[in-house]
Short mmCIF file of C-alpha atoms and ligand atoms in Angstrom, two decimals:
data_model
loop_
_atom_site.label_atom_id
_atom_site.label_comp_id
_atom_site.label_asym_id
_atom_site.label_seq_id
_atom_site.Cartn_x
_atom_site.Cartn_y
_atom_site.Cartn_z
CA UNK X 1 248.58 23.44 72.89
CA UNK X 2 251.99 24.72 74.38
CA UNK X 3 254.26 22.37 76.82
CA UNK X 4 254.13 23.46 80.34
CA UNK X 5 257.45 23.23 82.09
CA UNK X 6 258.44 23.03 85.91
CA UNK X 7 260.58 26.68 86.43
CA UNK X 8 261.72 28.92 89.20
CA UNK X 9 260.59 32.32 89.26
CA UNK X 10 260.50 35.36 91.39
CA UNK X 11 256.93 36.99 91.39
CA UNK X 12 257.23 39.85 93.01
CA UNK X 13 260.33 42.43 93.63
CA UNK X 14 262.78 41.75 96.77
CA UNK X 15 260.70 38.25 96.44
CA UNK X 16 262.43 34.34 96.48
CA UNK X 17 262.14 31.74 94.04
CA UNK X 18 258.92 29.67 93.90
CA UNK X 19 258.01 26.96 91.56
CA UNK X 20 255.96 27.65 88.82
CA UNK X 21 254.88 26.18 85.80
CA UNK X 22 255.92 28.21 82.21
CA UNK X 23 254.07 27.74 78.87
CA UNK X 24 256.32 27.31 76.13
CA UNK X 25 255.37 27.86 73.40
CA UNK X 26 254.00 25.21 70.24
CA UNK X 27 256.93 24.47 68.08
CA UNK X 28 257.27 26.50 64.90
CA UNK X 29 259.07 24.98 61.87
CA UNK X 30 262.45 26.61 62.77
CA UNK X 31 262.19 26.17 66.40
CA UNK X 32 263.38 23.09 69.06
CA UNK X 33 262.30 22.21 72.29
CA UNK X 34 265.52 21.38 74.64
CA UNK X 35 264.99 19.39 77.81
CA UNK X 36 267.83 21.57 80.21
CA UNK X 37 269.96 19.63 82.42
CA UNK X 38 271.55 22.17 84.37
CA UNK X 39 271.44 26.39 84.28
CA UNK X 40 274.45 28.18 85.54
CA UNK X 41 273.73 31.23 88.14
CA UNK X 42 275.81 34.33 86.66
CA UNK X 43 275.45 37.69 88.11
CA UNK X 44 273.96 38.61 85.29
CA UNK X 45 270.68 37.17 86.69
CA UNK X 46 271.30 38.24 90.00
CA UNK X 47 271.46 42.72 88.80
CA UNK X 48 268.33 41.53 86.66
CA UNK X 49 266.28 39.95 89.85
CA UNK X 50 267.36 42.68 92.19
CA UNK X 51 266.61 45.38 89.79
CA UNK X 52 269.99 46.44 90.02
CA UNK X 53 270.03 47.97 86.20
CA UNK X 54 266.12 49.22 86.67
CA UNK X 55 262.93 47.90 86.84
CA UNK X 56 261.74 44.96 85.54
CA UNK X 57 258.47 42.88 84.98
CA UNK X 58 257.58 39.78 87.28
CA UNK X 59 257.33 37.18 87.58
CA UNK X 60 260.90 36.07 85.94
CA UNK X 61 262.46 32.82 85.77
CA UNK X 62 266.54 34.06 84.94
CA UNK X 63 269.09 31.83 83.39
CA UNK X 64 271.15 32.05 80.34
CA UNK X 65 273.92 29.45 80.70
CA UNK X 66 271.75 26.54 79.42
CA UNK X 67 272.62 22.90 78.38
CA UNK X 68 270.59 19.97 77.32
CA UNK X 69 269.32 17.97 74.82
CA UNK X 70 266.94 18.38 72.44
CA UNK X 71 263.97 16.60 72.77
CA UNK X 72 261.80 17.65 69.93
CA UNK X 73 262.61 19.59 66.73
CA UNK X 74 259.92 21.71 64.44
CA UNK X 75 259.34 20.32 60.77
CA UNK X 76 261.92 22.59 58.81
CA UNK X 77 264.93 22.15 61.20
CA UNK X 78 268.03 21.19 59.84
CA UNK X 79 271.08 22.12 62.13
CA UNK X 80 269.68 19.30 65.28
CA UNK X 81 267.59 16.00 65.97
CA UNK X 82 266.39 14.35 68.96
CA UNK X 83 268.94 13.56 71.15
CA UNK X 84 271.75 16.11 70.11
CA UNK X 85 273.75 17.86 72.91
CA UNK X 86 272.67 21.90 73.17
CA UNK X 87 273.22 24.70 74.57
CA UNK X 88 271.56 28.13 74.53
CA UNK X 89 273.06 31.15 76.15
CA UNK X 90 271.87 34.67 76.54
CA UNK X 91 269.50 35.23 73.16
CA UNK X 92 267.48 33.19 71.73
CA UNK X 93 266.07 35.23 68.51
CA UNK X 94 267.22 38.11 66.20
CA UNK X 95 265.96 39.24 62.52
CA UNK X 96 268.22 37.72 60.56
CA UNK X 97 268.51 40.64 58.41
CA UNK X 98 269.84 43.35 59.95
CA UNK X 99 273.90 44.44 59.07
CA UNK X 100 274.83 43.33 62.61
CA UNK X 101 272.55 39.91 62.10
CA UNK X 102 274.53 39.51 58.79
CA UNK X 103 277.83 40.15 60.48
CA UNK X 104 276.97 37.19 63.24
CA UNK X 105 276.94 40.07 65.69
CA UNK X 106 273.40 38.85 66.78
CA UNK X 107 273.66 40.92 70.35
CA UNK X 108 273.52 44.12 68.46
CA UNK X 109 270.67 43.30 66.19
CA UNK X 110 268.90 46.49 65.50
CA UNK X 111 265.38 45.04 65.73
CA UNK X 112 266.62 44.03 68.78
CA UNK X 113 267.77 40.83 69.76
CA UNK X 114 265.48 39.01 72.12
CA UNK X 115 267.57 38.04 75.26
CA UNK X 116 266.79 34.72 77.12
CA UNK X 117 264.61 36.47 79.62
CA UNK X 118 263.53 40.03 80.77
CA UNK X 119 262.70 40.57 77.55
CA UNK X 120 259.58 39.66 75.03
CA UNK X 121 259.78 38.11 71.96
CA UNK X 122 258.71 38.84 68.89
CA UNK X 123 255.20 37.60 68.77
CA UNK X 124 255.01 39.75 72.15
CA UNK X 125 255.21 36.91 74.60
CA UNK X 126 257.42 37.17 77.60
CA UNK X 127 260.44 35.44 77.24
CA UNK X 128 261.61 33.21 80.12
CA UNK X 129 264.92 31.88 80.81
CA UNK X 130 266.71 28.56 81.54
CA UNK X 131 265.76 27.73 85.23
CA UNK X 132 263.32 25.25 84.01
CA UNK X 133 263.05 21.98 82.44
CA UNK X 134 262.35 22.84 79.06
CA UNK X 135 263.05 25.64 76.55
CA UNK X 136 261.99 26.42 72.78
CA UNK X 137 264.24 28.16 70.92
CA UNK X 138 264.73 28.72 67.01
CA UNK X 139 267.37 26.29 66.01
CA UNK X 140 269.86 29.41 64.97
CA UNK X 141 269.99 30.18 68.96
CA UNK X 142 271.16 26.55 69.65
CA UNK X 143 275.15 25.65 69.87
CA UNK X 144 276.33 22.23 69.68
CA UNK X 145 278.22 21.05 73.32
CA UNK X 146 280.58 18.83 71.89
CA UNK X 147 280.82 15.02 73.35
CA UNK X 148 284.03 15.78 75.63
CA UNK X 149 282.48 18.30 77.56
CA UNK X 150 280.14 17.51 80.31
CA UNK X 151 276.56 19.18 80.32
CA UNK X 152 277.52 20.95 83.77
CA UNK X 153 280.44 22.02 82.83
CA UNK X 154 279.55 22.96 79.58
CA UNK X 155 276.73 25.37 80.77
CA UNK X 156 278.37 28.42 82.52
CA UNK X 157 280.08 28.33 78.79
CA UNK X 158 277.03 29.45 77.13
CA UNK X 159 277.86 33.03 78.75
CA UNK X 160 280.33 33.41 81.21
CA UNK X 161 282.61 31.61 78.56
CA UNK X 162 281.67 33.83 75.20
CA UNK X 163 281.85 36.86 77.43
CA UNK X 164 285.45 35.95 77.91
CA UNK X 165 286.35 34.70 74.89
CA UNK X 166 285.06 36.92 72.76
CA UNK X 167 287.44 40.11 73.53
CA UNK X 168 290.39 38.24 74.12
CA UNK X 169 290.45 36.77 70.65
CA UNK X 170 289.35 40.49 69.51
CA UNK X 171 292.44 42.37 71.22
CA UNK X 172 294.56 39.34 70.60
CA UNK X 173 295.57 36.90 73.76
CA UNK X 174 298.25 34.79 72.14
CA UNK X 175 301.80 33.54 72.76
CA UNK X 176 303.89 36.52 73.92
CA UNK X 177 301.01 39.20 75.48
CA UNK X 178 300.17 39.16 78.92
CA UNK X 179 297.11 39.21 80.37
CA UNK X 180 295.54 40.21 83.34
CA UNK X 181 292.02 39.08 84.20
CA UNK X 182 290.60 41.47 86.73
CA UNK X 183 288.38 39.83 89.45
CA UNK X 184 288.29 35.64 89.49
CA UNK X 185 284.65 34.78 89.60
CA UNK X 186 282.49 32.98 87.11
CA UNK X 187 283.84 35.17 84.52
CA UNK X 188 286.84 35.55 85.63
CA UNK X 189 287.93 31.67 86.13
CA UNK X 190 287.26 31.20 82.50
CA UNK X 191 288.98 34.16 81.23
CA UNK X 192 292.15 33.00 83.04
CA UNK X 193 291.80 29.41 81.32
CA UNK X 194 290.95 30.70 78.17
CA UNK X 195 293.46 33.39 77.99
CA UNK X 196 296.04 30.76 79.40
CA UNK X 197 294.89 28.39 76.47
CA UNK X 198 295.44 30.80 74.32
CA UNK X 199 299.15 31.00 75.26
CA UNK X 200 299.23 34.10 77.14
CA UNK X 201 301.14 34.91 79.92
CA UNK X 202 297.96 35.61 82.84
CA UNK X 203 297.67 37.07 86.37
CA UNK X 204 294.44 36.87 88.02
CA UNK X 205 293.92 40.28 89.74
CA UNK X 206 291.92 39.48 92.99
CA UNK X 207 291.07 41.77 95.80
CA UNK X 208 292.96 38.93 97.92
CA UNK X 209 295.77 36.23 97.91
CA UNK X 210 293.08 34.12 98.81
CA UNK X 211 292.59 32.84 95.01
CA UNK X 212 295.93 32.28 94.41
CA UNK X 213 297.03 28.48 94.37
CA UNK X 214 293.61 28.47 92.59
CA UNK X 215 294.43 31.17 89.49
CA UNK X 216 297.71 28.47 89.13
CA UNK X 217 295.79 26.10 88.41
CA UNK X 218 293.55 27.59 86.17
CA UNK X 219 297.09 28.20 84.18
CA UNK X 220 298.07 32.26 85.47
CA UNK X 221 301.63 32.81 85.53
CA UNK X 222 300.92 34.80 88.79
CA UNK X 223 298.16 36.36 90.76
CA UNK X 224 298.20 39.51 92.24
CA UNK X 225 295.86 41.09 95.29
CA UNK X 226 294.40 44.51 94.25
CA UNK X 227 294.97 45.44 98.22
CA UNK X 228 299.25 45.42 97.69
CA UNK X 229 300.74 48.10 96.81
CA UNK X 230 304.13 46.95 95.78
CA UNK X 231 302.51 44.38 93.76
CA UNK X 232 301.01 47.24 91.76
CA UNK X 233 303.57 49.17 91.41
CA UNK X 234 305.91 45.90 90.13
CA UNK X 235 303.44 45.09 87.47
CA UNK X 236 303.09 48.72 86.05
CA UNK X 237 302.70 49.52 82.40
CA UNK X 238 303.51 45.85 81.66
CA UNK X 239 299.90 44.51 80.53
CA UNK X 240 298.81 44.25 77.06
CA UNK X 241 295.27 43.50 77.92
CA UNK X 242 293.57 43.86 80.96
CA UNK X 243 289.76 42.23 81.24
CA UNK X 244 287.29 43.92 84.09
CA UNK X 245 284.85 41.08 85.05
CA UNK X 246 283.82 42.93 88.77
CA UNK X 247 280.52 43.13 89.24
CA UNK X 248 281.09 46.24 91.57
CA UNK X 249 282.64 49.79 91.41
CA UNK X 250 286.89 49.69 90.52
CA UNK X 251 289.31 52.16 91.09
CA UNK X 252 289.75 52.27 87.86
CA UNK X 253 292.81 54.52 87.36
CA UNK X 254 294.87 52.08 89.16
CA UNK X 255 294.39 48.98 87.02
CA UNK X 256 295.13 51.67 83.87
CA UNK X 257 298.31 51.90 85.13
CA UNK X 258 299.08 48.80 84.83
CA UNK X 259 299.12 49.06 80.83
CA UNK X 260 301.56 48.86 78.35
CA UNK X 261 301.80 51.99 75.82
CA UNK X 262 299.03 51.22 73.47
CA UNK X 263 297.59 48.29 75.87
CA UNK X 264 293.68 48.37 75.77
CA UNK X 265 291.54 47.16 79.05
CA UNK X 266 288.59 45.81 78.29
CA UNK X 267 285.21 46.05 80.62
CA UNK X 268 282.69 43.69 80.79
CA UNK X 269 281.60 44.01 84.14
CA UNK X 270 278.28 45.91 84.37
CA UNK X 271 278.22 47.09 88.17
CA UNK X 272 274.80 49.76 88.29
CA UNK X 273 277.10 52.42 88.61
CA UNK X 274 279.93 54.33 86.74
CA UNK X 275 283.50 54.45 86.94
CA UNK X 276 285.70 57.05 87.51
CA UNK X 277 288.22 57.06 84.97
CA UNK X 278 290.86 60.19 84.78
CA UNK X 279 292.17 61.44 81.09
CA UNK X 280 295.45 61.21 82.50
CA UNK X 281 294.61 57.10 82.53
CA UNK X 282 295.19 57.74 78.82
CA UNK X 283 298.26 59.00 78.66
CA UNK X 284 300.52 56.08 77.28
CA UNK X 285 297.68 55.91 74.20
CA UNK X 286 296.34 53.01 76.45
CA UNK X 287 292.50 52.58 75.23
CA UNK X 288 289.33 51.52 77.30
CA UNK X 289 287.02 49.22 74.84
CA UNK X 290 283.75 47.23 76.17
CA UNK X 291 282.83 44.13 75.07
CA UNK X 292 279.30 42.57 75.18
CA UNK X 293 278.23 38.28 75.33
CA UNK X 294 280.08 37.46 71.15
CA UNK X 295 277.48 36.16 68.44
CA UNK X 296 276.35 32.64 67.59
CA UNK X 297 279.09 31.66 65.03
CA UNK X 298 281.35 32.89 67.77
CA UNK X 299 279.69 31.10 70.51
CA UNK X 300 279.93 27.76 68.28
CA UNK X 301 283.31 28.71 68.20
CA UNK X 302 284.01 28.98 71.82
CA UNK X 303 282.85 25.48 72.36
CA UNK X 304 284.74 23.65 70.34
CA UNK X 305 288.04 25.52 71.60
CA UNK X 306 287.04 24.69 75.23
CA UNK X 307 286.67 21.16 73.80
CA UNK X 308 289.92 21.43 71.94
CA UNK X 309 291.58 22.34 75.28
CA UNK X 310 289.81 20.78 77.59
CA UNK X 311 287.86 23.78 79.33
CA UNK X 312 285.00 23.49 81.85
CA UNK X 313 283.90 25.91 84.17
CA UNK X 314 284.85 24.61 88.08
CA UNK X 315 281.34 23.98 89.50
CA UNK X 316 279.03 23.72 92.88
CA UNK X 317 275.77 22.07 91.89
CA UNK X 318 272.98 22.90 93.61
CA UNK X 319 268.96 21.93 93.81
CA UNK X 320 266.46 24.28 93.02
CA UNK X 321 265.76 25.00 96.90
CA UNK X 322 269.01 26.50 97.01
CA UNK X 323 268.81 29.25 94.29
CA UNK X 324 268.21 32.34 96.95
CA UNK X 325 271.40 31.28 99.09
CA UNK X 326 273.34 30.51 96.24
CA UNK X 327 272.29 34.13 95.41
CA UNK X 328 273.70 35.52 98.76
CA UNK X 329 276.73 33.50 98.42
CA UNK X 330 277.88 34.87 94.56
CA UNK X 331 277.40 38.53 96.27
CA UNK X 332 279.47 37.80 99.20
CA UNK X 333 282.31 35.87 96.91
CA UNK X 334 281.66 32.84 98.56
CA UNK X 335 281.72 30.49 95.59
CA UNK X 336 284.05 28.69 93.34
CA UNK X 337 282.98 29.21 90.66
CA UNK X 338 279.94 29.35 89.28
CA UNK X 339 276.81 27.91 91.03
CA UNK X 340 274.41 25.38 88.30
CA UNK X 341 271.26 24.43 88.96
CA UNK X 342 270.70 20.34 88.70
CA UNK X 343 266.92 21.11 86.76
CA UNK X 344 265.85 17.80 87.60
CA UNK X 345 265.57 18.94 91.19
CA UNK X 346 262.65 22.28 90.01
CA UNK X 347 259.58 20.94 91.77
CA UNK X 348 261.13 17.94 93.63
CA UNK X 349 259.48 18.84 96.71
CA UNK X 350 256.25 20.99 95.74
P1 NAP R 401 280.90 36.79 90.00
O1 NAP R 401 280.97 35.32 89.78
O2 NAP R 401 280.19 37.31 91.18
O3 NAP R 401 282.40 37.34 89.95
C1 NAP R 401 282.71 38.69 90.12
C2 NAP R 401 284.10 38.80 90.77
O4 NAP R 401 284.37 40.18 90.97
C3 NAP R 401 284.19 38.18 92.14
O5 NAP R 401 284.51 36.81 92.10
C4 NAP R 401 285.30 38.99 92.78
O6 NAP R 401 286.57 38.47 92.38
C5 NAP R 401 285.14 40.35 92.15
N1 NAP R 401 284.40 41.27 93.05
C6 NAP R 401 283.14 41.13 93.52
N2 NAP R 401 282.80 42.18 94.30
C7 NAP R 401 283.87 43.00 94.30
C8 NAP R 401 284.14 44.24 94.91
N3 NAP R 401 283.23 44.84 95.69
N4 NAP R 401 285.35 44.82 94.67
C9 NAP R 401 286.26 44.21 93.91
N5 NAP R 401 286.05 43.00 93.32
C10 NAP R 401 284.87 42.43 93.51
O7 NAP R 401 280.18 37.49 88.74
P2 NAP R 401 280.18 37.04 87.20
O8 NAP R 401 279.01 36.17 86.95
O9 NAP R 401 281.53 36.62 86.84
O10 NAP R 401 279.83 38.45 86.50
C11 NAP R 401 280.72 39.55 86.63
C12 NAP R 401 280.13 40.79 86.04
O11 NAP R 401 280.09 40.66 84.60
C13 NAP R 401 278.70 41.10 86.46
O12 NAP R 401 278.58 42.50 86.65
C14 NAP R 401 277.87 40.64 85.27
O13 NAP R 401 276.63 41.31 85.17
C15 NAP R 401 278.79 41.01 84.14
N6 NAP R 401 278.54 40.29 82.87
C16 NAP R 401 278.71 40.97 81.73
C17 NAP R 401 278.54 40.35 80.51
C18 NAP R 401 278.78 41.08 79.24
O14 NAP R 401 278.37 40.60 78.18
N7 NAP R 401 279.44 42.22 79.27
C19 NAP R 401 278.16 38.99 80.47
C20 NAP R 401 278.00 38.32 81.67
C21 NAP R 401 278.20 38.96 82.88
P3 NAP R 401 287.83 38.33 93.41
O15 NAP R 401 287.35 37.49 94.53
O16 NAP R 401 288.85 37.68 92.55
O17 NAP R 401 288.22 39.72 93.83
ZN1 ZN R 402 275.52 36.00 82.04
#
């Protein structure tokens, strides 16, 4: 007997979101079932559904910025009960063996991981993702949302937060580095708090002015619009870090110049295409590093800073009717700044 949950999903390629019902699966001693509140929209989801990074199976139901509360727990869990505050974010199982499992670098489990959705798990069954009501997941694949942070907030954490957090702790945001944070979207709003938080000095790099007043408030020193020149040119080979969150092609030779000597810029945008990236770019022994999601510990981690220092995403929430605009409006730039699904609203009207 599995639980059948209310979901979106798109059936068919170039198709829209229809409700559905998912199977989830029976609970297994390790695993809990987690009644989602709310699913954040990253553009993650969006290159997955669009087919954007190749071809995928349908139907899908995306979503891997998830938060809830767990509503029923297998017989050997330890970690949750009934009632604790969750949230799952873009895996949800790994082998627990591997060297990369051992080094809570679950992402890069050599088995391999099993992502959140548009991928299977290990029993071979489809995995589906958070734009639903419910969710099992083994109990390792859970984080705790602490108390101070809202459930909405909280959400977008589960990826757009780790993705940020993760490499600037790696390369070292702190107290006398600055920081640029290269397009301020879902990603890049948190990166600019969290790097901020972290007591660097930040600039939001926009392709406008247009984010400005809001990259001040999100703690930047400065902003600066990828379209002036002088601005450029005033800011070169003065960054310690620079994080690419675009989700389209860069110029990338430009933002390289803007590196210190030995400053590293970091990419974890993952337009479908390449860059194109001159050896000259590499001349001040600048380096170009990549950085993928961050493990569970890591995750866990995350949260509680955000907690410490009082770090939500900034939010539109939305009903499930309005998942395919919301769509067109992340593409366009149209939203500040990430979009979350209310998941009470998934069948409302069918
Ligand atoms: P998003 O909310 O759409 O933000 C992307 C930002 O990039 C926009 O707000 C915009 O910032 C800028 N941008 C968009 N189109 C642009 C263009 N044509 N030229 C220049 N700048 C442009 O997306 P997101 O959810 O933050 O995700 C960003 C990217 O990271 C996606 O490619 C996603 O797949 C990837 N991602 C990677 C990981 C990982 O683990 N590596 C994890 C999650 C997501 P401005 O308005 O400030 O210019
Ligand atoms: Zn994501």
């Amino acid at each position: 007997m599995t639980t059948s949950t209310p979901a979106l999903a798109v059936t068919q390629a170039n198709g829209s979101f229809e409700t559905i019902s998912l199977e989830r699966r029976d609970l297994r001693d390790d695993d809990i079932l987690i009644d989602i509140k709310f699913a954040g929209i990253c553009h993650s989801d969006i290159h997955t559904v669009r087919q954007e990074w190749g071809d995928i199976t349908f139907p899908i139901t995306p979503g891997h910025e998830i938060a809830g509360i767990v509503a029923a727990v297998g017989d050997g869990v330890t970690k949750y009960k009934v009632g604790d505050r969750v949230g799952v974010g873009c895996m949800v199982d790994s082998c627990g063996e591997c060297e990369n499992c051992k080094n809570d670098h679950e992402q890069f489990c050599t088995k391999p991981a099993v992502f959140t959705y548009n991928s299977l798990n290990y029993d071979g069954e489809r995995a589906q993702g958070g734009y639903s009501q419910q969710i099992v997941v083994t109990e390792r694949f859970a984080c705790r949302i602490p108390d101070s942070l809202e459930l909405d907030v909280a959400a977008p954490l589960l990826c757009a937060g780790i993705t940020t957090y993760s490499p600037l702790t790696r390369w070292g945001a702190r107290p006398g580095t600055k920081v640029g944070i290269v397009g301020v979207g879902g990603l890049g709003h948190l990166g600019v708090r969290i790097a901020s938080a972290m007591g660097a000095q930040v600039y939001g790099i926009s392709r406008s002015m247009a984010k400005a007043e809001d990259s001040e408030k999100l703690g930047a020193a400065g902003h600066i619009a990828s379209s002036d020149k002088d601005a450029f040119a005033a800011h070169k080979r003065s960054f310690d870090i620079i994080l690419n969150t675009v989700s389209a092609d860069l110029p990338m030779n430009d933002y390289m110049r803007l590196l210190k000597p030995f400053g590293v810029m970091v990419n974890v945008g993952l337009p479908s295409g390449g860059y194109e990236l001159s050896p000259r770019s590499f001349g001040g022994n600048t380096a170009m590093a990549g950085s993928m999601i961050g493990g569970i510990a890591e995750t866990q981690e995350m949260l509680d800073f955000c907690a410490e220092h009082g770090i939500g995403a900034t939010i539109e929430t939305i009903a499930a009717a309005d998942v395919d605009a919301a769509y067109e409006r992340v593409v366009a730039g149209d939203v500040r700044y990430r979009v979350v699904i209310d998941t009470a609203t998934i069948g409302a009207n069918a």
